[in-house]
Tab-separated table of C-alpha atoms in Angstrom:
chain	number	residue	atom	x	y	z
L	6	UNK	CA	19.375	-24.984	-7.355
L	7	UNK	CA	16.538	-25.355	-5.216
L	8	UNK	CA	14.030	-24.744	-6.240
L	9	UNK	CA	14.630	-25.501	-9.657
L	10	UNK	CA	14.172	-22.165	-11.941
L	11	UNK	CA	11.637	-22.490	-14.697
L	12	UNK	CA	13.866	-21.104	-17.003
L	13	UNK	CA	17.786	-21.382	-17.528
L	14	UNK	CA	19.895	-20.241	-20.997
L	15	UNK	CA	23.694	-20.914	-20.649
L	16	UNK	CA	25.943	-19.234	-22.898
L	17	UNK	CA	29.459	-19.350	-23.892
L	18	UNK	CA	31.866	-17.965	-21.221
L	19	UNK	CA	32.323	-17.565	-17.291
L	20	UNK	CA	31.806	-14.822	-14.996
L	21	UNK	CA	35.142	-12.889	-13.798
L	22	UNK	CA	35.853	-13.395	-10.237
L	23	UNK	CA	35.223	-9.945	-9.980
L	24	UNK	CA	32.216	-9.374	-12.232
L	25	UNK	CA	30.191	-6.403	-10.732
L	26	UNK	CA	26.842	-7.097	-9.778
L	27	UNK	CA	24.351	-4.686	-10.238
L	28	UNK	CA	20.448	-4.636	-9.392
L	29	UNK	CA	17.311	-3.290	-10.968
L	30	UNK	CA	13.696	-3.114	-10.564
L	31	UNK	CA	11.011	-3.925	-12.975
L	32	UNK	CA	7.811	-3.235	-12.312
L	33	UNK	CA	6.358	-5.360	-15.347
L	34	UNK	CA	7.451	-8.286	-13.470
L	35	UNK	CA	4.801	-10.522	-10.960
L	36	UNK	CA	5.607	-10.068	-7.346
L	37	UNK	CA	7.961	-12.927	-6.662
L	38	UNK	CA	9.264	-12.797	-10.158
L	39	UNK	CA	13.092	-12.403	-10.872
L	40	UNK	CA	15.630	-12.461	-13.721
L	41	UNK	CA	19.717	-13.126	-13.700
L	42	UNK	CA	21.737	-12.552	-16.218
L	43	UNK	CA	25.350	-13.198	-15.882
L	44	UNK	CA	28.191	-12.582	-18.391
L	45	UNK	CA	31.814	-12.018	-18.256
L	46	UNK	CA	31.944	-8.812	-16.652
L	47	UNK	CA	28.667	-8.027	-14.952
L	48	UNK	CA	26.094	-9.769	-13.272
L	49	UNK	CA	22.290	-8.287	-13.230
L	50	UNK	CA	19.750	-8.913	-10.635
L	51	UNK	CA	16.236	-8.141	-11.854
L	52	UNK	CA	13.150	-7.977	-9.479
L	53	UNK	CA	9.442	-6.332	-9.745
L	54	UNK	CA	10.228	-5.458	-5.818
L	55	UNK	CA	12.369	-5.953	-2.827
L	56	UNK	CA	11.496	-10.212	-2.421
L	57	UNK	CA	12.082	-10.603	-6.279
L	58	UNK	CA	15.509	-9.177	-5.790
L	59	UNK	CA	15.901	-11.435	-2.593
L	60	UNK	CA	15.097	-14.555	-4.557
L	61	UNK	CA	17.601	-13.300	-7.037
L	62	UNK	CA	20.304	-13.275	-5.013
L	63	UNK	CA	19.420	-16.364	-3.696
L	64	UNK	CA	19.638	-18.251	-6.295
L	65	UNK	CA	23.008	-16.396	-7.289
L	66	UNK	CA	24.351	-17.779	-3.918
L	67	UNK	CA	23.817	-21.192	-5.007
L	68	UNK	CA	25.277	-20.736	-8.102
L	69	UNK	CA	28.195	-19.725	-6.859
L	70	UNK	CA	27.902	-22.557	-3.990
L	71	UNK	CA	27.568	-25.043	-7.180
L	72	UNK	CA	30.138	-23.578	-9.739
L	73	UNK	CA	32.672	-21.720	-7.375
L	74	UNK	CA	35.319	-19.710	-9.164
L	75	UNK	CA	34.192	-20.978	-13.070
L	76	UNK	CA	30.555	-19.292	-12.674
L	77	UNK	CA	29.121	-20.012	-16.323
L	78	UNK	CA	27.294	-16.975	-18.136
L	79	UNK	CA	23.559	-17.534	-18.448
L	80	UNK	CA	20.211	-16.414	-18.510
L	81	UNK	CA	17.763	-17.211	-15.640
L	82	UNK	CA	13.947	-16.246	-15.861
L	83	UNK	CA	11.882	-17.849	-12.441
L	84	UNK	CA	8.718	-17.198	-10.906
L	85	UNK	CA	6.467	-19.208	-8.543
L	86	UNK	CA	3.740	-21.552	-9.640
L	87	UNK	CA	1.549	-21.039	-6.607
L	88	UNK	CA	1.404	-17.760	-4.489
L	89	UNK	CA	1.096	-19.738	-1.220
L	90	UNK	CA	4.595	-21.805	0.009
L	91	UNK	CA	4.247	-22.334	3.436
L	92	UNK	CA	5.932	-24.232	6.414
L	93	UNK	CA	4.298	-24.844	9.643
L	94	UNK	CA	5.764	-25.037	13.163
L	95	UNK	CA	4.087	-26.217	16.403
L	96	UNK	CA	5.178	-24.296	19.267
L	97	UNK	CA	2.026	-24.783	21.567
L	98	UNK	CA	2.948	-28.749	22.143
L	99	UNK	CA	6.341	-27.610	22.689
L	100	UNK	CA	8.342	-24.055	23.198
L	101	UNK	CA	11.024	-23.275	21.295
L	102	UNK	CA	12.707	-20.210	21.809
L	103	UNK	CA	12.977	-17.259	19.329
L	104	UNK	CA	16.782	-18.016	18.192
L	105	UNK	CA	15.638	-21.539	17.002
L	106	UNK	CA	12.246	-20.202	15.174
L	107	UNK	CA	14.746	-17.132	13.170
L	108	UNK	CA	16.925	-20.273	11.873
L	109	UNK	CA	14.031	-22.197	10.731
L	110	UNK	CA	12.739	-18.983	9.117
L	111	UNK	CA	15.788	-18.050	7.340
L	112	UNK	CA	16.427	-21.724	6.093
L	113	UNK	CA	13.245	-21.521	4.405
L	114	UNK	CA	13.651	-18.406	3.329
L	115	UNK	CA	16.728	-19.971	1.507
L	116	UNK	CA	14.070	-22.098	-0.945
L	117	UNK	CA	11.399	-19.674	-1.085
L	118	UNK	CA	8.999	-20.563	1.199
L	119	UNK	CA	6.942	-17.231	1.955
L	120	UNK	CA	4.486	-18.398	4.857
L	121	UNK	CA	4.939	-18.767	8.010
L	122	UNK	CA	2.153	-20.672	9.798
L	123	UNK	CA	2.801	-20.421	13.211
L	124	UNK	CA	0.742	-22.764	15.781
L	125	UNK	CA	0.331	-21.106	18.580
L	126	UNK	CA	-2.062	-22.376	20.606
L	127	UNK	CA	-3.598	-25.740	21.414
L	128	UNK	CA	-5.039	-28.190	24.446
L	129	UNK	CA	-1.305	-28.112	25.656
L	130	UNK	CA	-0.317	-24.958	25.813
L	131	UNK	CA	-0.940	-20.606	24.963
L	132	UNK	CA	1.862	-18.969	23.866
L	133	UNK	CA	1.391	-15.187	23.122
L	134	UNK	CA	1.758	-12.586	26.252
L	135	UNK	CA	-1.757	-10.758	26.001
L	136	UNK	CA	-2.351	-7.222	27.850
L	137	UNK	CA	-6.277	-8.381	26.925
L	138	UNK	CA	-6.579	-11.380	28.911
L	139	UNK	CA	-3.543	-12.009	30.646
L	140	UNK	CA	-4.372	-15.285	32.418
L	141	UNK	CA	-3.927	-16.721	28.756
L	142	UNK	CA	-0.018	-16.337	29.268
L	143	UNK	CA	-0.207	-16.482	32.970
L	144	UNK	CA	-1.785	-19.805	33.120
L	145	UNK	CA	-2.420	-21.354	29.763
L	146	UNK	CA	1.010	-21.513	29.043
L	147	UNK	CA	2.096	-23.731	31.333
L	148	UNK	CA	1.077	-27.219	31.845
L	149	UNK	CA	1.637	-29.580	34.893
L	150	UNK	CA	3.934	-32.142	32.938
L	151	UNK	CA	4.078	-34.255	29.592
L	152	UNK	CA	2.805	-37.482	29.102
L	153	UNK	CA	3.593	-37.531	25.237
L	154	UNK	CA	3.735	-41.059	23.741
L	155	UNK	CA	6.570	-43.029	25.962
L	156	UNK	CA	7.726	-39.508	27.200
L	157	UNK	CA	6.720	-39.067	30.949
L	158	UNK	CA	7.307	-36.387	32.969
L	159	UNK	CA	5.718	-34.308	36.214
L	160	UNK	CA	8.010	-31.652	35.160
L	161	UNK	CA	6.040	-28.331	34.624
L	162	UNK	CA	6.229	-27.351	30.925
L	163	UNK	CA	5.822	-23.771	29.578
L	164	UNK	CA	7.158	-20.580	27.663
L	165	UNK	CA	5.297	-17.679	25.847
L	166	UNK	CA	6.488	-15.243	23.720
L	167	UNK	CA	6.302	-11.574	25.007
L	168	UNK	CA	4.489	-9.111	22.460
L	169	UNK	CA	8.033	-7.805	21.694
L	170	UNK	CA	9.569	-10.857	20.866
L	171	UNK	CA	6.232	-11.733	18.386
L	172	UNK	CA	7.096	-8.290	16.784
L	173	UNK	CA	10.956	-9.348	16.157
L	174	UNK	CA	9.892	-12.451	14.571
L	175	UNK	CA	7.317	-11.145	12.205
L	176	UNK	CA	9.909	-8.250	11.311
L	177	UNK	CA	12.547	-10.679	10.402
L	178	UNK	CA	10.225	-12.603	8.773
L	179	UNK	CA	9.312	-9.921	6.718
L	180	UNK	CA	13.181	-9.414	6.023
L	181	UNK	CA	12.524	-12.429	3.571
L	182	UNK	CA	9.074	-11.908	2.126
L	183	UNK	CA	7.799	-14.079	4.565
L	184	UNK	CA	4.288	-13.363	5.837
L	185	UNK	CA	3.500	-14.733	9.279
L	186	UNK	CA	-0.104	-16.583	9.384
L	187	UNK	CA	-1.314	-16.977	13.300
L	188	UNK	CA	-3.444	-19.691	14.229
L	189	UNK	CA	-5.507	-19.481	17.063
L	190	UNK	CA	-7.210	-23.132	16.675
L	191	UNK	CA	-11.326	-22.962	17.388
L	192	UNK	CA	-13.921	-24.260	18.614
L	193	UNK	CA	-11.799	-27.527	19.507
L	194	UNK	CA	-7.906	-27.302	20.535
L	195	UNK	CA	-8.890	-24.845	23.310
L	196	UNK	CA	-8.139	-26.554	26.410
L	197	UNK	CA	-5.423	-24.246	27.449
L	198	UNK	CA	-7.308	-21.360	26.824
L	199	UNK	CA	-10.455	-22.733	28.958
L	200	UNK	CA	-8.323	-23.288	31.933
L	201	UNK	CA	-7.811	-19.646	31.961
L	202	UNK	CA	-11.491	-18.539	31.077
L	203	UNK	CA	-13.700	-21.795	31.837
L	204	UNK	CA	-16.707	-19.840	31.792
L	205	UNK	CA	-16.387	-19.901	28.007
L	206	UNK	CA	-16.545	-23.635	27.792
L	207	UNK	CA	-20.347	-25.025	27.850
L	208	UNK	CA	-19.975	-26.468	31.157
L	209	UNK	CA	-18.090	-23.190	32.572
L	210	UNK	CA	-15.938	-26.032	34.916
L	211	UNK	CA	-12.589	-25.343	35.476
L	212	UNK	CA	-10.137	-27.909	33.365
L	213	UNK	CA	-6.312	-28.154	33.492
L	214	UNK	CA	-3.793	-27.751	30.331
L	215	UNK	CA	-3.550	-30.987	28.533
L	216	UNK	CA	-0.790	-32.988	29.453
L	217	UNK	CA	-1.002	-35.498	26.736
L	218	UNK	CA	-1.580	-35.873	23.015
L	219	UNK	CA	-4.756	-36.576	21.227
L	220	UNK	CA	-8.447	-34.842	20.909
L	221	UNK	CA	-9.689	-33.398	23.879
L	222	UNK	CA	-13.600	-32.678	24.588
L	223	UNK	CA	-13.541	-29.347	25.628
L	224	UNK	CA	-14.912	-26.761	23.330
L	225	UNK	CA	-15.671	-23.067	22.754
L	226	UNK	CA	-19.209	-22.615	23.884
L	227	UNK	CA	-21.162	-22.072	20.606
L	228	UNK	CA	-24.315	-20.707	22.172
L	229	UNK	CA	-22.834	-17.716	24.448
L	230	UNK	CA	-22.413	-14.501	23.430
L	231	UNK	CA	-19.470	-14.106	25.735
L	232	UNK	CA	-17.446	-16.587	23.580
L	233	UNK	CA	-17.994	-14.598	20.695
L	234	UNK	CA	-17.232	-11.265	22.722
L	235	UNK	CA	-13.731	-12.847	23.799
L	236	UNK	CA	-12.579	-13.951	20.433
L	237	UNK	CA	-13.587	-10.578	18.775
L	238	UNK	CA	-11.343	-8.694	21.584
L	239	UNK	CA	-8.732	-11.359	21.479
L	240	UNK	CA	-8.568	-11.130	17.577
L	241	UNK	CA	-8.127	-7.202	17.769
L	242	UNK	CA	-5.267	-7.384	20.030
L	243	UNK	CA	-3.481	-10.389	17.588
L	244	UNK	CA	-4.128	-8.453	14.541
L	245	UNK	CA	-2.322	-5.853	15.806
L	246	UNK	CA	0.899	-8.043	16.077
L	247	UNK	CA	0.179	-9.917	12.999
L	248	UNK	CA	-0.196	-7.825	10.188
L	249	UNK	CA	-0.586	-10.142	7.331
L	250	UNK	CA	-3.289	-10.896	4.913
L	251	UNK	CA	-4.006	-14.593	6.564
L	252	UNK	CA	-5.398	-15.436	9.606
L	253	UNK	CA	-5.844	-18.925	10.721
L	254	UNK	CA	-8.755	-20.194	13.019
L	255	UNK	CA	-8.729	-23.899	13.007
L	256	UNK	CA	-11.646	-25.686	12.832
L	257	UNK	CA	-10.025	-29.487	12.728
L	258	UNK	CA	-11.011	-32.084	15.733
L	259	UNK	CA	-13.966	-30.588	17.425
L	260	UNK	CA	-15.856	-33.869	18.603
L	261	UNK	CA	-19.497	-32.797	19.595
L	262	UNK	CA	-19.990	-34.230	22.826
L	263	UNK	CA	-20.219	-31.238	25.164
L	264	UNK	CA	-22.425	-29.246	22.386
L	265	UNK	CA	-25.206	-31.894	22.632
L	266	UNK	CA	-25.278	-31.647	26.197
L	267	UNK	CA	-25.112	-27.689	26.111
L	268	UNK	CA	-28.284	-26.063	26.799
L	269	UNK	CA	-26.794	-22.956	25.477
L	270	UNK	CA	-25.448	-24.821	22.114
L	271	UNK	CA	-29.175	-26.216	21.658
L	272	UNK	CA	-30.711	-23.475	22.128
L	273	UNK	CA	-28.738	-21.739	19.142
L	274	UNK	CA	-29.219	-24.632	17.045
L	275	UNK	CA	-33.202	-24.160	17.572
L	276	UNK	CA	-33.044	-20.830	16.680
L	277	UNK	CA	-31.192	-20.860	13.735
L	278	UNK	CA	-32.471	-24.031	12.625
L	279	UNK	CA	-29.537	-26.311	12.426
L	280	UNK	CA	-29.852	-29.955	11.723
L	281	UNK	CA	-26.919	-31.266	13.429
L	282	UNK	CA	-23.976	-29.958	15.182
L	283	UNK	CA	-21.572	-29.628	12.341
L	284	UNK	CA	-23.653	-27.018	10.957
L	285	UNK	CA	-23.537	-25.135	14.194
L	286	UNK	CA	-19.656	-25.511	13.696
L	287	UNK	CA	-19.794	-24.002	10.688
L	288	UNK	CA	-22.139	-21.029	11.978
L	289	UNK	CA	-19.306	-20.454	14.575
L	290	UNK	CA	-16.301	-20.223	12.048
L	291	UNK	CA	-18.590	-17.961	9.981
L	292	UNK	CA	-18.956	-15.408	12.558
L	293	UNK	CA	-14.790	-15.527	13.281
L	294	UNK	CA	-14.646	-15.348	9.573
L	295	UNK	CA	-16.929	-12.299	9.255
L	296	UNK	CA	-15.108	-10.757	11.715
L	297	UNK	CA	-11.657	-10.970	10.335
L	298	UNK	CA	-12.767	-10.470	6.582
L	299	UNK	CA	-14.473	-7.358	8.098
L	300	UNK	CA	-10.786	-6.185	9.275
L	301	UNK	CA	-9.538	-7.045	5.695
L	302	UNK	CA	-8.305	-10.589	6.512
L	303	UNK	CA	-8.366	-13.764	4.828
L	304	UNK	CA	-9.789	-16.773	7.205
L	305	UNK	CA	-8.289	-20.027	6.782
L	306	UNK	CA	-9.462	-22.967	8.208
L	307	UNK	CA	-9.221	-26.801	8.416
L	308	UNK	CA	-11.000	-28.801	6.091
L	309	UNK	CA	-12.956	-30.512	9.061
L	310	UNK	CA	-14.778	-27.098	9.037
L	311	UNK	CA	-16.454	-27.712	6.039
L	312	UNK	CA	-18.234	-30.616	6.920
L	313	UNK	CA	-21.627	-28.798	8.024
L	314	UNK	CA	-21.946	-27.269	4.501
L	315	UNK	CA	-22.525	-23.772	5.237
L	316	UNK	CA	-18.629	-22.385	5.914
L	317	UNK	CA	-18.770	-19.373	3.986
L	318	UNK	CA	-16.418	-19.493	0.791
L	319	UNK	CA	-14.221	-16.626	1.785
L	320	UNK	CA	-12.695	-19.049	4.070
L	321	UNK	CA	-9.674	-21.010	2.583
L	322	UNK	CA	-9.564	-24.725	3.460
L	323	UNK	CA	-6.257	-26.365	4.308
L	324	UNK	CA	-7.222	-29.711	3.286
L	325	UNK	CA	-5.106	-32.613	5.539
L	326	UNK	CA	-7.335	-35.279	5.853
L	327	UNK	CA	-10.343	-37.054	4.216
L	328	UNK	CA	-13.044	-35.542	2.636
L	329	UNK	CA	-16.553	-36.311	4.004
L	330	UNK	CA	-19.667	-36.534	1.712
L	331	UNK	CA	-17.452	-34.495	-1.034
L	332	UNK	CA	-17.727	-31.611	1.316
L	333	UNK	CA	-14.404	-30.031	0.325
L	334	UNK	CA	-15.638	-30.602	-3.470
L	335	UNK	CA	-19.155	-28.679	-2.409
L	336	UNK	CA	-17.127	-25.840	-0.939
L	337	UNK	CA	-14.380	-25.193	-4.101
L	338	UNK	CA	-17.931	-25.461	-6.468
L	339	UNK	CA	-18.759	-22.255	-4.220
L	340	UNK	CA	-15.702	-20.840	-5.329
L	341	UNK	CA	-13.817	-21.516	-2.338
L	342	UNK	CA	-9.920	-22.337	-2.329
L	343	UNK	CA	-8.009	-24.732	-0.562
L	344	UNK	CA	-4.482	-25.068	0.274
L	345	UNK	CA	-3.064	-28.408	0.087
L	346	UNK	CA	-1.483	-30.072	3.643
L	347	UNK	CA	-2.454	-33.877	2.579
L	348	UNK	CA	-0.710	-35.742	5.951
L	349	UNK	CA	1.130	-38.462	3.917
L	350	UNK	CA	3.221	-35.797	1.898
L	351	UNK	CA	3.438	-33.088	4.458
L	352	UNK	CA	3.320	-33.945	7.650
L	353	UNK	CA	7.126	-33.952	9.113
L	354	UNK	CA	6.383	-35.287	12.846
L	355	UNK	CA	6.265	-38.784	10.959
L	356	UNK	CA	9.630	-40.389	11.154
L	357	UNK	CA	11.409	-40.950	7.564
L	358	UNK	CA	10.472	-44.335	6.993
L	359	UNK	CA	6.900	-43.423	7.379
L	360	UNK	CA	6.542	-40.096	5.259
L	361	UNK	CA	9.992	-40.158	2.972
L	362	UNK	CA	11.701	-37.052	1.122
L	363	UNK	CA	10.306	-38.844	-1.921
L	364	UNK	CA	7.071	-38.985	-0.195
L	365	UNK	CA	7.293	-34.920	0.655
L	366	UNK	CA	7.976	-34.505	-3.006
L	367	UNK	CA	5.622	-36.208	-4.732
L	368	UNK	CA	2.751	-34.350	-3.462
L	369	UNK	CA	-0.595	-34.248	-5.616
L	370	UNK	CA	-1.402	-30.862	-6.011
L	371	UNK	CA	-4.660	-31.675	-7.523
L	372	UNK	CA	-6.454	-34.937	-5.614
L	373	UNK	CA	-9.485	-36.025	-5.854
L	374	UNK	CA	-11.227	-33.643	-3.426
L	375	UNK	CA	-10.672	-30.914	-5.570
L	376	UNK	CA	-13.038	-32.012	-7.870
L	377	UNK	CA	-12.440	-30.576	-11.333
L	378	UNK	CA	-10.974	-27.227	-10.175
L	379	UNK	CA	-7.372	-28.560	-10.112
L	380	UNK	CA	-5.377	-25.576	-10.069
L	381	UNK	CA	-7.519	-22.942	-10.157
L	382	UNK	CA	-8.908	-23.771	-6.460
L	383	UNK	CA	-5.416	-24.199	-4.828
L	384	UNK	CA	-3.675	-21.146	-3.379
L	385	UNK	CA	-0.468	-23.686	-2.901
L	386	UNK	CA	0.846	-26.365	-0.368
L	387	UNK	CA	2.096	-26.510	3.288
L	388	UNK	CA	4.792	-28.570	4.968
L	389	UNK	CA	4.313	-29.036	8.710
L	390	UNK	CA	6.168	-30.162	11.989
L	391	UNK	CA	3.759	-30.975	14.778
L	392	UNK	CA	5.899	-31.601	18.245
L	393	UNK	CA	4.003	-33.577	20.207
L	394	UNK	CA	7.100	-36.029	20.122
L	395	UNK	CA	9.912	-33.347	19.434
L	396	UNK	CA	11.214	-31.598	22.450
L	397	UNK	CA	14.546	-30.162	20.964
L	398	UNK	CA	15.559	-27.957	18.268
L	399	UNK	CA	17.974	-30.876	17.114
L	400	UNK	CA	15.236	-33.325	16.421
L	401	UNK	CA	12.946	-30.401	14.719
L	402	UNK	CA	15.196	-29.425	12.345
L	403	UNK	CA	16.415	-33.353	11.404
L	404	UNK	CA	12.936	-34.089	11.184
L	405	UNK	CA	12.146	-30.719	9.198
L	406	UNK	CA	14.942	-30.684	6.912
L	407	UNK	CA	15.054	-31.363	3.992
L	408	UNK	CA	11.647	-32.220	3.780
L	409	UNK	CA	10.704	-28.583	3.740
L	410	UNK	CA	12.993	-28.157	1.146
L	411	UNK	CA	11.010	-30.683	-1.071
L	412	UNK	CA	7.876	-28.974	-0.249
L	413	UNK	CA	9.478	-25.431	-1.092
L	414	UNK	CA	10.257	-26.976	-4.351
L	415	UNK	CA	6.830	-28.765	-4.747
L	416	UNK	CA	5.008	-25.308	-4.425
L	417	UNK	CA	7.686	-23.333	-6.290
L	418	UNK	CA	7.887	-25.325	-9.671
L	419	UNK	CA	3.949	-27.059	-9.568
L	420	UNK	CA	3.144	-29.255	-12.468
L	421	UNK	CA	7.015	-28.231	-14.093
L	422	UNK	CA	8.761	-30.089	-11.014
L	423	UNK	CA	11.602	-31.967	-12.540
L	424	UNK	CA	11.064	-35.407	-10.529
L	425	UNK	CA	12.537	-36.325	-7.269
L	426	UNK	CA	15.717	-38.160	-8.544
L	427	UNK	CA	16.782	-34.812	-10.426
L	428	UNK	CA	15.735	-32.531	-6.746
L	429	UNK	CA	17.651	-35.645	-4.820
L	430	UNK	CA	20.890	-34.920	-7.261
L	431	UNK	CA	20.566	-30.996	-6.542
L	432	UNK	CA	20.221	-31.168	-3.087
L	433	UNK	CA	23.102	-33.313	-2.389
L	434	UNK	CA	25.095	-30.614	-3.940
L	435	UNK	CA	23.720	-27.835	-1.867
L	436	UNK	CA	23.599	-29.875	1.272
L	437	UNK	CA	26.047	-27.507	2.842
L	438	UNK	CA	23.660	-24.818	2.664
L	439	UNK	CA	22.406	-26.587	6.035
L	440	UNK	CA	25.173	-26.064	7.866
L	441	UNK	CA	25.591	-22.464	6.466
L	442	UNK	CA	22.384	-21.864	8.452
L	443	UNK	CA	23.154	-23.624	11.400
L	444	UNK	CA	20.686	-26.336	10.651
L	445	UNK	CA	21.124	-29.898	11.336
L	446	UNK	CA	19.279	-32.186	9.096
L	447	UNK	CA	18.857	-35.718	8.588
L	448	UNK	CA	21.680	-37.452	6.111
L	449	UNK	CA	20.651	-38.459	2.746
L	450	UNK	CA	21.228	-42.125	3.732
L	451	UNK	CA	18.031	-41.233	6.065
L	452	UNK	CA	15.734	-39.750	3.045
L	453	UNK	CA	14.642	-42.758	1.861
L	454	UNK	CA	15.014	-45.674	4.080
L	455	UNK	CA	14.979	-49.466	2.865
L	456	UNK	CA	12.232	-51.331	3.943
L	457	UNK	CA	13.760	-52.888	7.236
L	458	UNK	CA	14.535	-49.707	8.775
L	459	UNK	CA	11.529	-48.294	7.764
L	460	UNK	CA	9.396	-50.732	9.323
L	461	UNK	CA	11.646	-50.470	12.494
L	462	UNK	CA	11.009	-46.330	12.421
L	463	UNK	CA	7.157	-47.197	12.167
L	464	UNK	CA	6.791	-49.724	14.947
L	465	UNK	CA	8.800	-47.550	17.176
L	466	UNK	CA	6.675	-44.523	16.089
L	467	UNK	CA	3.547	-46.649	17.219
L	468	UNK	CA	4.498	-47.620	20.120
L	469	UNK	CA	3.554	-43.782	21.360
L	470	UNK	CA	0.137	-44.666	21.029
L	471	UNK	CA	-1.426	-47.386	23.259
L	472	UNK	CA	-4.407	-49.470	21.853
L	473	UNK	CA	-6.675	-47.551	24.704
L	474	UNK	CA	-5.564	-44.038	23.038
L	475	UNK	CA	-5.969	-45.400	19.296
L	476	UNK	CA	-9.728	-46.301	20.681
L	477	UNK	CA	-10.377	-43.307	22.104
L	478	UNK	CA	-9.021	-41.337	19.156
L	479	UNK	CA	-11.075	-43.491	16.776
L	480	UNK	CA	-14.484	-42.421	19.115
L	481	UNK	CA	-13.703	-38.889	18.633
L	482	UNK	CA	-12.852	-38.697	15.059
L	483	UNK	CA	-16.533	-40.501	14.404
L	484	UNK	CA	-18.425	-37.290	16.277
L	485	UNK	CA	-16.156	-34.513	14.363
């Protein structure tokens, strides 16, 4: 079974093929906790609510797949180690229709993932219909071509989700206990928004929707009050579509060149007494976080947002890259929480030869950045698929699966994870699940490539980046 249940006790005998299945609620159980008792004539599923019962059914279905007609009598007691077990799909770089998203969601539910981090805006596209600011989807959703890595095309690329489609995805996720966590990245990664509303930038000059990968210099202006009015109005509209507890506001890869040259931003810094632009970014994120908190939502940020040292402790930090000057630890020292998404173990847009299935499974849930806080500060983990170099649903699925399943077991089992070898044996038995849900997963021979194949894959992937591109990214990263 995947994820492996916390406790299984086998008993004598087998369930009859016509054994009746009964369900019951038990309020004493925790939110996602469930029980299964298989006897010769009856199978009892117990959960604290709708989601616990769904997880019990899911585990029972996997048991039937493993044992067929000879289902052993047993007792199963199970609950997750971490409450936040997330998967991420980037639909900003390349748009994927809702039918494909539904396949990915249903497959994720099979392995008890419970958050869908929906990346719906970036430099290369805005993907949600907006009644409040229609130029977002009229202009920001379409770019003039694709220049991602070795793929070059002058054909326009676009697409956005209508409001009723967004509601359809949210409702569909709800059937399986999955909360949608939308992300509007800011103050950086906003080129598509500024293409539609250039007055929100520092210079106020027209820009084009991004057509390449990398880090862009354009930012929301942190000195203009119009910027915050725009964001608040936009959030009001989006919060109607996304009723979940969490809302991601980005905060990553925001080079400060524009802010240093901006009289509005410099005036803001002087008024607030900030020593550097990192503190200005903390101020920016805090204003958005405060607005979300006032609406009963919990903001999430990428870990660069802590670099100013003044981020509100109520903002959850998603840890994906290095900790500068122990700022992540300092945020946790204040009582902050973290979601773990370390690149080497969680980014599935890299080939298996760089981030193998085993690498995903071996995510360290207590990295150095947590200091002495350990599990007390960790809400859970997230596995991600970025799509700069992923254009088709087949590639999306092969790169994601079965790596998403490995992350699901890490988040569910925590320190009690039975190990990669045990996991991979169970995965082989349950591999037909992917075909059941119409998912084209990477074959078993691809999970952990040998040294030669890994080197070949890494070399091919690196060809997406010219030396000029690498130097530009290095320069901009130093300014984040």
